[in-house]
PDB file of C-alpha atoms in Angstrom:
ATOM      1  CA  UNK T  10    -155.826-311.649 103.771  1.00 78.00           C
ATOM      2  CA  UNK T  11    -157.414-308.286 103.065  1.00 82.00           C
ATOM      3  CA  UNK T  12    -161.151-308.073 103.717  1.00 89.00           C
ATOM      4  CA  UNK T  13    -163.179-305.117 102.529  1.00 93.00           C
ATOM      5  CA  UNK T  14    -166.605-304.303 103.934  1.00 95.00           C
ATOM      6  CA  UNK T  15    -169.023-301.734 102.599  1.00 95.00           C
ATOM      7  CA  UNK T  16    -171.879-300.344 104.626  1.00 94.00           C
ATOM      8  CA  UNK T  17    -174.746-299.997 103.965  1.00 94.00           C
ATOM      9  CA  UNK T  18    -175.342-302.766 101.441  1.00 93.00           C
ATOM     10  CA  UNK T  19    -178.201-300.751  99.948  1.00 95.00           C
ATOM     11  CA  UNK T  20    -179.468-297.213 100.342  1.00 95.00           C
ATOM     12  CA  UNK T  21    -182.539-295.387  99.034  1.00 97.00           C
ATOM     13  CA  UNK T  22    -182.747-291.609  99.380  1.00 96.00           C
ATOM     14  CA  UNK T  23    -184.844-288.772  97.933  1.00 97.00           C
ATOM     15  CA  UNK T  24    -183.266-286.511  95.378  1.00 97.00           C
ATOM     16  CA  UNK T  25    -181.229-283.666  96.830  1.00 97.00           C
ATOM     17  CA  UNK T  26    -180.006-285.448  99.959  1.00 97.00           C
ATOM     18  CA  UNK T  27    -176.357-285.562 100.929  1.00 97.00           C
ATOM     19  CA  UNK T  28    -175.172-289.076 101.687  1.00 96.00           C
ATOM     20  CA  UNK T  29    -172.167-291.037 102.922  1.00 97.00           C
ATOM     21  CA  UNK T  30    -171.025-294.488 101.830  1.00 97.00           C
ATOM     22  CA  UNK T  31    -168.614-296.339 104.081  1.00 97.00           C
ATOM     23  CA  UNK T  32    -165.759-298.697 103.300  1.00 97.00           C
ATOM     24  CA  UNK T  33    -163.559-300.485 105.840  1.00 97.00           C
ATOM     25  CA  UNK T  34    -160.551-302.716 105.230  1.00 95.00           C
ATOM     26  CA  UNK T  35    -158.548-304.964 107.535  1.00 93.00           C
ATOM     27  CA  UNK T  36    -155.014-304.526 106.168  1.00 89.00           C
ATOM     28  CA  UNK T  37    -153.759-300.937 106.275  1.00 88.00           C
ATOM     29  CA  UNK T  38    -150.638-301.652 104.160  1.00 87.00           C
ATOM     30  CA  UNK T  39    -152.145-300.180 101.004  1.00 88.00           C
ATOM     31  CA  UNK T  40    -150.812-297.968  98.210  1.00 85.00           C
ATOM     32  CA  UNK T  41    -154.099-296.302  97.427  1.00 89.00           C
ATOM     33  CA  UNK T  42    -157.858-296.756  97.498  1.00 93.00           C
ATOM     34  CA  UNK T  43    -160.116-296.370  94.508  1.00 94.00           C
ATOM     35  CA  UNK T  44    -163.872-295.735  94.388  1.00 96.00           C
ATOM     36  CA  UNK T  45    -165.860-296.993  91.401  1.00 96.00           C
ATOM     37  CA  UNK T  46    -169.451-296.863  90.239  1.00 96.00           C
ATOM     38  CA  UNK T  47    -171.093-299.675  88.318  1.00 95.00           C
ATOM     39  CA  UNK T  48    -174.288-299.292  86.333  1.00 94.00           C
ATOM     40  CA  UNK T  49    -176.431-302.391  85.693  1.00 88.00           C
ATOM     41  CA  UNK T  50    -174.965-304.566  82.955  1.00 84.00           C
ATOM     42  CA  UNK T  51    -171.936-302.339  82.612  1.00 87.00           C
ATOM     43  CA  UNK T  52    -168.324-302.270  83.678  1.00 89.00           C
ATOM     44  CA  UNK T  53    -166.832-300.190  86.456  1.00 92.00           C
ATOM     45  CA  UNK T  54    -166.102-296.502  86.109  1.00 93.00           C
ATOM     46  CA  UNK T  55    -163.348-295.011  88.245  1.00 92.00           C
ATOM     47  CA  UNK T  56    -164.587-292.091  90.347  1.00 96.00           C
ATOM     48  CA  UNK T  57    -161.725-291.180  92.653  1.00 95.00           C
ATOM     49  CA  UNK T  58    -158.323-292.546  93.604  1.00 92.00           C
ATOM     50  CA  UNK T  59    -156.792-291.550  96.934  1.00 92.00           C
ATOM     51  CA  UNK T  60    -153.131-292.283  97.441  1.00 88.00           C
ATOM     52  CA  UNK T  61    -152.036-293.612 100.812  1.00 88.00           C
ATOM     53  CA  UNK T  62    -150.341-290.306 101.660  1.00 88.00           C
ATOM     54  CA  UNK T  63    -153.531-288.307 101.013  1.00 91.00           C
ATOM     55  CA  UNK T  64    -156.478-287.667 103.316  1.00 94.00           C
ATOM     56  CA  UNK T  65    -159.109-286.831 100.707  1.00 94.00           C
ATOM     57  CA  UNK T  66    -159.902-286.276  97.052  1.00 94.00           C
ATOM     58  CA  UNK T  67    -162.695-284.288  95.457  1.00 96.00           C
ATOM     59  CA  UNK T  68    -164.344-284.432  92.061  1.00 95.00           C
ATOM     60  CA  UNK T  69    -167.433-282.305  91.523  1.00 96.00           C
ATOM     61  CA  UNK T  70    -170.111-283.404  94.010  1.00 97.00           C
ATOM     62  CA  UNK T  71    -168.001-286.340  95.189  1.00 97.00           C
ATOM     63  CA  UNK T  72    -165.557-286.277  98.067  1.00 97.00           C
ATOM     64  CA  UNK T  73    -163.650-289.320  99.238  1.00 97.00           C
ATOM     65  CA  UNK T  74    -161.655-289.498 102.459  1.00 97.00           C
ATOM     66  CA  UNK T  75    -159.095-292.028 103.638  1.00 97.00           C
ATOM     67  CA  UNK T  76    -157.966-292.873 107.157  1.00 96.00           C
ATOM     68  CA  UNK T  77    -155.383-295.517 106.455  1.00 92.00           C
ATOM     69  CA  UNK T  78    -154.431-296.187 110.073  1.00 92.00           C
ATOM     70  CA  UNK T  79    -157.995-297.047 111.050  1.00 94.00           C
ATOM     71  CA  UNK T  80    -158.743-298.855 107.787  1.00 95.00           C
ATOM     72  CA  UNK T  81    -161.613-296.622 106.691  1.00 97.00           C
ATOM     73  CA  UNK T  82    -162.711-294.640 103.685  1.00 97.00           C
ATOM     74  CA  UNK T  83    -165.900-292.710 103.017  1.00 98.00           C
ATOM     75  CA  UNK T  84    -167.476-291.467  99.825  1.00 98.00           C
ATOM     76  CA  UNK T  85    -169.601-288.361 100.283  1.00 98.00           C
ATOM     77  CA  UNK T  86    -172.113-287.467  97.577  1.00 98.00           C
ATOM     78  CA  UNK T  87    -173.582-283.976  97.779  1.00 98.00           C
ATOM     79  CA  UNK T  88    -177.018-283.025  96.459  1.00 97.00           C
ATOM     80  CA  UNK T  89    -177.767-286.491  95.112  1.00 97.00           C
ATOM     81  CA  UNK T  90    -179.519-286.895  91.736  1.00 97.00           C
ATOM     82  CA  UNK T  91    -181.394-289.798  90.134  1.00 97.00           C
ATOM     83  CA  UNK T  92    -178.434-290.223  87.766  1.00 97.00           C
ATOM     84  CA  UNK T  93    -176.289-291.135  90.773  1.00 97.00           C
ATOM     85  CA  UNK T  94    -178.237-294.389  91.130  1.00 97.00           C
ATOM     86  CA  UNK T  95    -175.722-297.210  90.726  1.00 97.00           C
ATOM     87  CA  UNK T  96    -173.607-299.627  92.724  1.00 96.00           C
ATOM     88  CA  UNK T  97    -170.582-298.032  94.369  1.00 97.00           C
ATOM     89  CA  UNK T  98    -167.496-300.137  95.085  1.00 96.00           C
ATOM     90  CA  UNK T  99    -164.322-299.390  96.976  1.00 96.00           C
ATOM     91  CA  UNK T 100    -161.031-301.156  96.327  1.00 93.00           C
ATOM     92  CA  UNK T 101    -157.785-300.726  98.284  1.00 92.00           C
ATOM     93  CA  UNK T 102    -154.622-301.547  96.345  1.00 87.00           C
ATOM     94  CA  UNK T 103    -151.937-303.752  97.813  1.00 77.00           C
ATOM     95  CA  UNK T 104    -148.303-304.479  97.292  1.00 70.00           C
ATOM     96  CA  UNK T 105    -148.249-306.898  94.392  1.00 64.00           C
ATOM     97  CA  UNK T 106    -150.396-304.518  92.363  1.00 62.00           C
ATOM     98  CA  UNK T 107    -153.673-306.123  93.428  1.00 72.00           C
ATOM     99  CA  UNK T 108    -156.986-304.469  94.154  1.00 82.00           C
ATOM    100  CA  UNK T 109    -159.360-306.106  96.616  1.00 87.00           C
ATOM    101  CA  UNK T 110    -162.976-305.134  96.102  1.00 91.00           C
ATOM    102  CA  UNK T 111    -165.824-304.705  98.532  1.00 91.00           C
ATOM    103  CA  UNK T 112    -169.231-306.142  97.643  1.00 91.00           C
ATOM    104  CA  UNK T 113    -170.576-302.642  97.004  1.00 94.00           C
ATOM    105  CA  UNK T 114    -173.382-300.337  98.107  1.00 96.00           C
ATOM    106  CA  UNK T 115    -176.457-300.218  95.871  1.00 96.00           C
ATOM    107  CA  UNK T 116    -177.690-296.630  95.760  1.00 97.00           C
ATOM    108  CA  UNK T 117    -181.109-295.540  94.561  1.00 97.00           C
ATOM    109  CA  UNK T 118    -181.935-291.856  94.357  1.00 97.00           C
ATOM    110  CA  UNK T 119    -185.658-291.224  93.993  1.00 97.00           C
ATOM    111  CA  UNK T 120    -186.962-288.262  92.030  1.00 93.00           C
TER     112      UNK T 120
ATOM    113  CA  UNK R   9    -162.533-293.290  72.353  1.00 64.00           C
ATOM    114  CA  UNK R  10    -162.956-297.067  72.809  1.00 78.00           C
ATOM    115  CA  UNK R  11    -160.953-297.617  76.035  1.00 93.00           C
ATOM    116  CA  UNK R  12    -161.151-301.296  77.015  1.00 96.00           C
ATOM    117  CA  UNK R  13    -163.063-303.565  74.628  1.00 96.00           C
ATOM    118  CA  UNK R  14    -164.171-307.087  75.496  1.00 97.00           C
ATOM    119  CA  UNK R  15    -165.598-309.740  73.217  1.00 96.00           C
ATOM    120  CA  UNK R  16    -167.962-311.507  73.235  1.00 96.00           C
ATOM    121  CA  UNK R  17    -170.577-309.762  75.396  1.00 95.00           C
ATOM    122  CA  UNK R  18    -172.484-312.976  76.097  1.00 96.00           C
ATOM    123  CA  UNK R  19    -171.587-316.656  75.798  1.00 96.00           C
ATOM    124  CA  UNK R  20    -173.216-319.949  76.726  1.00 97.00           C
ATOM    125  CA  UNK R  21    -171.012-323.043  76.963  1.00 97.00           C
ATOM    126  CA  UNK R  22    -171.591-326.654  77.823  1.00 97.00           C
ATOM    127  CA  UNK R  23    -169.499-328.293  80.508  1.00 98.00           C
ATOM    128  CA  UNK R  24    -166.151-329.326  79.076  1.00 97.00           C
ATOM    129  CA  UNK R  25    -166.133-326.896  76.157  1.00 97.00           C
ATOM    130  CA  UNK R  26    -163.328-324.405  75.751  1.00 97.00           C
ATOM    131  CA  UNK R  27    -163.314-320.772  74.783  1.00 96.00           C
ATOM    132  CA  UNK R  28    -161.194-317.633  74.812  1.00 97.00           C
ATOM    133  CA  UNK R  29    -162.332-314.245  76.049  1.00 98.00           C
ATOM    134  CA  UNK R  30    -160.701-311.383  74.222  1.00 97.00           C
ATOM    135  CA  UNK R  31    -159.678-308.012  75.621  1.00 98.00           C
ATOM    136  CA  UNK R  32    -158.007-305.059  73.942  1.00 97.00           C
ATOM    137  CA  UNK R  33    -157.161-301.567  75.167  1.00 97.00           C
ATOM    138  CA  UNK R  34    -156.198-298.547  73.094  1.00 96.00           C
ATOM    139  CA  UNK R  35    -154.781-296.360  75.891  1.00 93.00           C
ATOM    140  CA  UNK R  36    -151.192-297.647  75.672  1.00 91.00           C
ATOM    141  CA  UNK R  37    -151.487-299.024  79.189  1.00 89.00           C
ATOM    142  CA  UNK R  38    -148.827-301.288  80.601  1.00 87.00           C
ATOM    143  CA  UNK R  39    -150.881-303.399  83.014  1.00 87.00           C
ATOM    144  CA  UNK R  40    -153.923-305.512  82.210  1.00 91.00           C
ATOM    145  CA  UNK R  41    -156.172-307.604  84.453  1.00 93.00           C
ATOM    146  CA  UNK R  42    -158.913-310.205  84.366  1.00 96.00           C
ATOM    147  CA  UNK R  43    -161.569-310.226  87.111  1.00 95.00           C
ATOM    148  CA  UNK R  44    -164.694-312.247  87.679  1.00 96.00           C
ATOM    149  CA  UNK R  45    -167.751-310.872  89.435  1.00 95.00           C
ATOM    150  CA  UNK R  46    -170.174-313.125  91.284  1.00 92.00           C
ATOM    151  CA  UNK R  47    -173.219-312.134  93.350  1.00 83.00           C
ATOM    152  CA  UNK R  48    -172.316-311.553  96.986  1.00 75.00           C
ATOM    153  CA  UNK R  49    -168.583-312.051  96.365  1.00 78.00           C
ATOM    154  CA  UNK R  50    -167.529-308.842  94.676  1.00 82.00           C
ATOM    155  CA  UNK R  51    -164.815-308.825  92.027  1.00 91.00           C
ATOM    156  CA  UNK R  52    -161.963-311.284  92.325  1.00 92.00           C
ATOM    157  CA  UNK R  53    -158.701-311.140  90.422  1.00 91.00           C
ATOM    158  CA  UNK R  54    -158.012-314.120  88.152  1.00 95.00           C
ATOM    159  CA  UNK R  55    -154.740-313.107  86.463  1.00 94.00           C
ATOM    160  CA  UNK R  56    -152.899-309.923  85.694  1.00 90.00           C
ATOM    161  CA  UNK R  57    -150.059-308.781  83.467  1.00 90.00           C
ATOM    162  CA  UNK R  58    -147.824-305.950  84.650  1.00 83.00           C
ATOM    163  CA  UNK R  59    -146.125-305.621  81.276  1.00 84.00           C
ATOM    164  CA  UNK R  60    -146.006-307.216  77.851  1.00 86.00           C
ATOM    165  CA  UNK R  61    -144.555-310.684  78.206  1.00 86.00           C
ATOM    166  CA  UNK R  62    -145.348-311.176  81.913  1.00 88.00           C
ATOM    167  CA  UNK R  63    -148.355-312.704  83.642  1.00 92.00           C
ATOM    168  CA  UNK R  64    -149.104-313.462  87.293  1.00 89.00           C
ATOM    169  CA  UNK R  65    -151.774-315.367  89.146  1.00 91.00           C
ATOM    170  CA  UNK R  66    -154.411-313.555  91.111  1.00 88.00           C
ATOM    171  CA  UNK R  67    -156.784-314.796  93.776  1.00 87.00           C
ATOM    172  CA  UNK R  68    -158.707-317.395  91.705  1.00 94.00           C
ATOM    173  CA  UNK R  69    -156.527-318.633  88.792  1.00 96.00           C
ATOM    174  CA  UNK R  70    -157.512-322.309  88.766  1.00 96.00           C
ATOM    175  CA  UNK R  71    -159.197-323.410  85.538  1.00 96.00           C
ATOM    176  CA  UNK R  72    -157.935-320.412  83.547  1.00 98.00           C
ATOM    177  CA  UNK R  73    -154.972-319.499  81.371  1.00 97.00           C
ATOM    178  CA  UNK R  74    -153.987-316.127  79.978  1.00 97.00           C
ATOM    179  CA  UNK R  75    -151.900-314.728  77.166  1.00 97.00           C
ATOM    180  CA  UNK R  76    -150.537-311.206  76.885  1.00 95.00           C
ATOM    181  CA  UNK R  77    -150.367-311.251  73.109  1.00 88.00           C
ATOM    182  CA  UNK R  78    -148.924-307.748  72.824  1.00 95.00           C
ATOM    183  CA  UNK R  79    -149.240-304.497  74.724  1.00 94.00           C
ATOM    184  CA  UNK R  80    -152.850-304.006  73.587  1.00 96.00           C
ATOM    185  CA  UNK R  81    -154.314-307.478  74.024  1.00 97.00           C
ATOM    186  CA  UNK R  82    -154.797-309.798  76.988  1.00 97.00           C
ATOM    187  CA  UNK R  83    -156.869-312.957  76.511  1.00 98.00           C
ATOM    188  CA  UNK R  84    -158.397-315.349  79.038  1.00 98.00           C
ATOM    189  CA  UNK R  85    -158.876-319.006  78.133  1.00 98.00           C
ATOM    190  CA  UNK R  86    -161.104-321.610  79.722  1.00 97.00           C
ATOM    191  CA  UNK R  87    -159.765-324.998  78.618  1.00 94.00           C
ATOM    192  CA  UNK R  88    -162.596-327.123  80.027  1.00 96.00           C
ATOM    193  CA  UNK R  89    -165.498-325.014  81.236  1.00 97.00           C
ATOM    194  CA  UNK R  90    -167.303-325.913  84.462  1.00 97.00           C
ATOM    195  CA  UNK R  91    -170.605-324.609  85.891  1.00 97.00           C
ATOM    196  CA  UNK R  92    -168.594-322.935  88.691  1.00 96.00           C
ATOM    197  CA  UNK R  93    -167.125-320.654  86.032  1.00 97.00           C
ATOM    198  CA  UNK R  94    -170.523-319.114  85.298  1.00 97.00           C
ATOM    199  CA  UNK R  95    -169.856-315.463  86.025  1.00 97.00           C
ATOM    200  CA  UNK R  96    -169.382-312.017  84.577  1.00 97.00           C
ATOM    201  CA  UNK R  97    -165.801-311.492  83.447  1.00 98.00           C
ATOM    202  CA  UNK R  98    -164.197-308.064  83.366  1.00 97.00           C
ATOM    203  CA  UNK R  99    -160.984-306.999  81.751  1.00 97.00           C
ATOM    204  CA  UNK R 100    -159.217-303.882  83.035  1.00 94.00           C
ATOM    205  CA  UNK R 101    -156.076-301.922  82.299  1.00 92.00           C
ATOM    206  CA  UNK R 102    -153.943-299.313  84.041  1.00 87.00           C
ATOM    207  CA  UNK R 103    -151.119-297.085  82.958  1.00 83.00           C
ATOM    208  CA  UNK R 104    -148.605-298.210  85.566  1.00 72.00           C
ATOM    209  CA  UNK R 105    -146.590-301.346  85.076  1.00 61.00           C
ATOM    210  CA  UNK R 106    -143.146-302.886  85.357  1.00 54.00           C
ATOM    211  CA  UNK R 107    -140.370-300.754  84.008  1.00 45.00           C
ATOM    212  CA  UNK R 108    -142.296-297.500  84.079  1.00 45.00           C
ATOM    213  CA  UNK R 109    -139.610-295.993  86.259  1.00 44.00           C
ATOM    214  CA  UNK R 110    -141.289-294.294  89.187  1.00 44.00           C
ATOM    215  CA  UNK R 111    -142.538-296.459  92.029  1.00 44.00           C
ATOM    216  CA  UNK R 112    -145.582-294.287  92.365  1.00 46.00           C
ATOM    217  CA  UNK R 113    -146.670-294.647  88.774  1.00 53.00           C
ATOM    218  CA  UNK R 114    -146.546-298.437  88.920  1.00 52.00           C
ATOM    219  CA  UNK R 115    -149.008-298.696  91.767  1.00 58.00           C
ATOM    220  CA  UNK R 116    -150.967-295.468  91.734  1.00 68.00           C
ATOM    221  CA  UNK R 117    -152.655-295.325  88.359  1.00 78.00           C
ATOM    222  CA  UNK R 118    -156.414-295.953  88.236  1.00 83.00           C
ATOM    223  CA  UNK R 119    -157.950-298.997  86.607  1.00 87.00           C
ATOM    224  CA  UNK R 120    -160.169-298.719  83.534  1.00 91.00           C
ATOM    225  CA  UNK R 121    -162.702-301.479  82.943  1.00 93.00           C
ATOM    226  CA  UNK R 122    -164.405-303.006  79.932  1.00 95.00           C
ATOM    227  CA  UNK R 123    -168.149-303.685  79.892  1.00 93.00           C
ATOM    228  CA  UNK R 124    -167.823-307.354  80.710  1.00 95.00           C
ATOM    229  CA  UNK R 125    -168.574-310.780  79.247  1.00 96.00           C
ATOM    230  CA  UNK R 126    -171.506-312.667  80.743  1.00 96.00           C
ATOM    231  CA  UNK R 127    -170.642-316.376  80.625  1.00 97.00           C
ATOM    232  CA  UNK R 128    -173.029-319.209  81.432  1.00 97.00           C
ATOM    233  CA  UNK R 129    -171.800-322.800  81.649  1.00 97.00           C
ATOM    234  CA  UNK R 130    -174.537-325.451  81.636  1.00 96.00           C
TER     235      UNK R 130
END
């Protein structure tokens, strides 16, 4: 059974810092891995999707990497802003069309 | 620009009552999903539908039923609510699905989520 772990569970940084969120998964037989953000009381917003054949994906200040063989992904956020404050979740996708979610990293960016 | 719409936003039920959570998407997506989110447990898949007319169990299907009414709508029914079903329920959709042709498109399209239904069972 796939297990997904996200470290750290919570993170508080001053505005402007670069930061890295980590995601590890036990089963490397995945099709892709998706990173989401969730604002309080809201649904999930897709940030980046990395296919299993890719090493990284970039969108604006966000860069996600994937090392499928070691079961790891990182989400790098450059020049963090208070608007980046949210919960960030990673979810590898399995055969059978199923995503398995980590518990998330709660990020707070202080102004 | 609605995306995925869930109703209701909030609901309180008594043990044993039944209700249906509604979900509709306007993106012409093939696949639709129901998840529940509980503190400390992340999101867990209840049921999904890879195309109109098909449904499959996810990780935690017990106590739930689903109906893929048409391509747009996917409902989740609780026949006899229990306190253990107190949770936030999310519907999601993705473009890929059965019969879309390319293997990659079935499994490599991102999920789009609704804003959730917060359900309390007393």
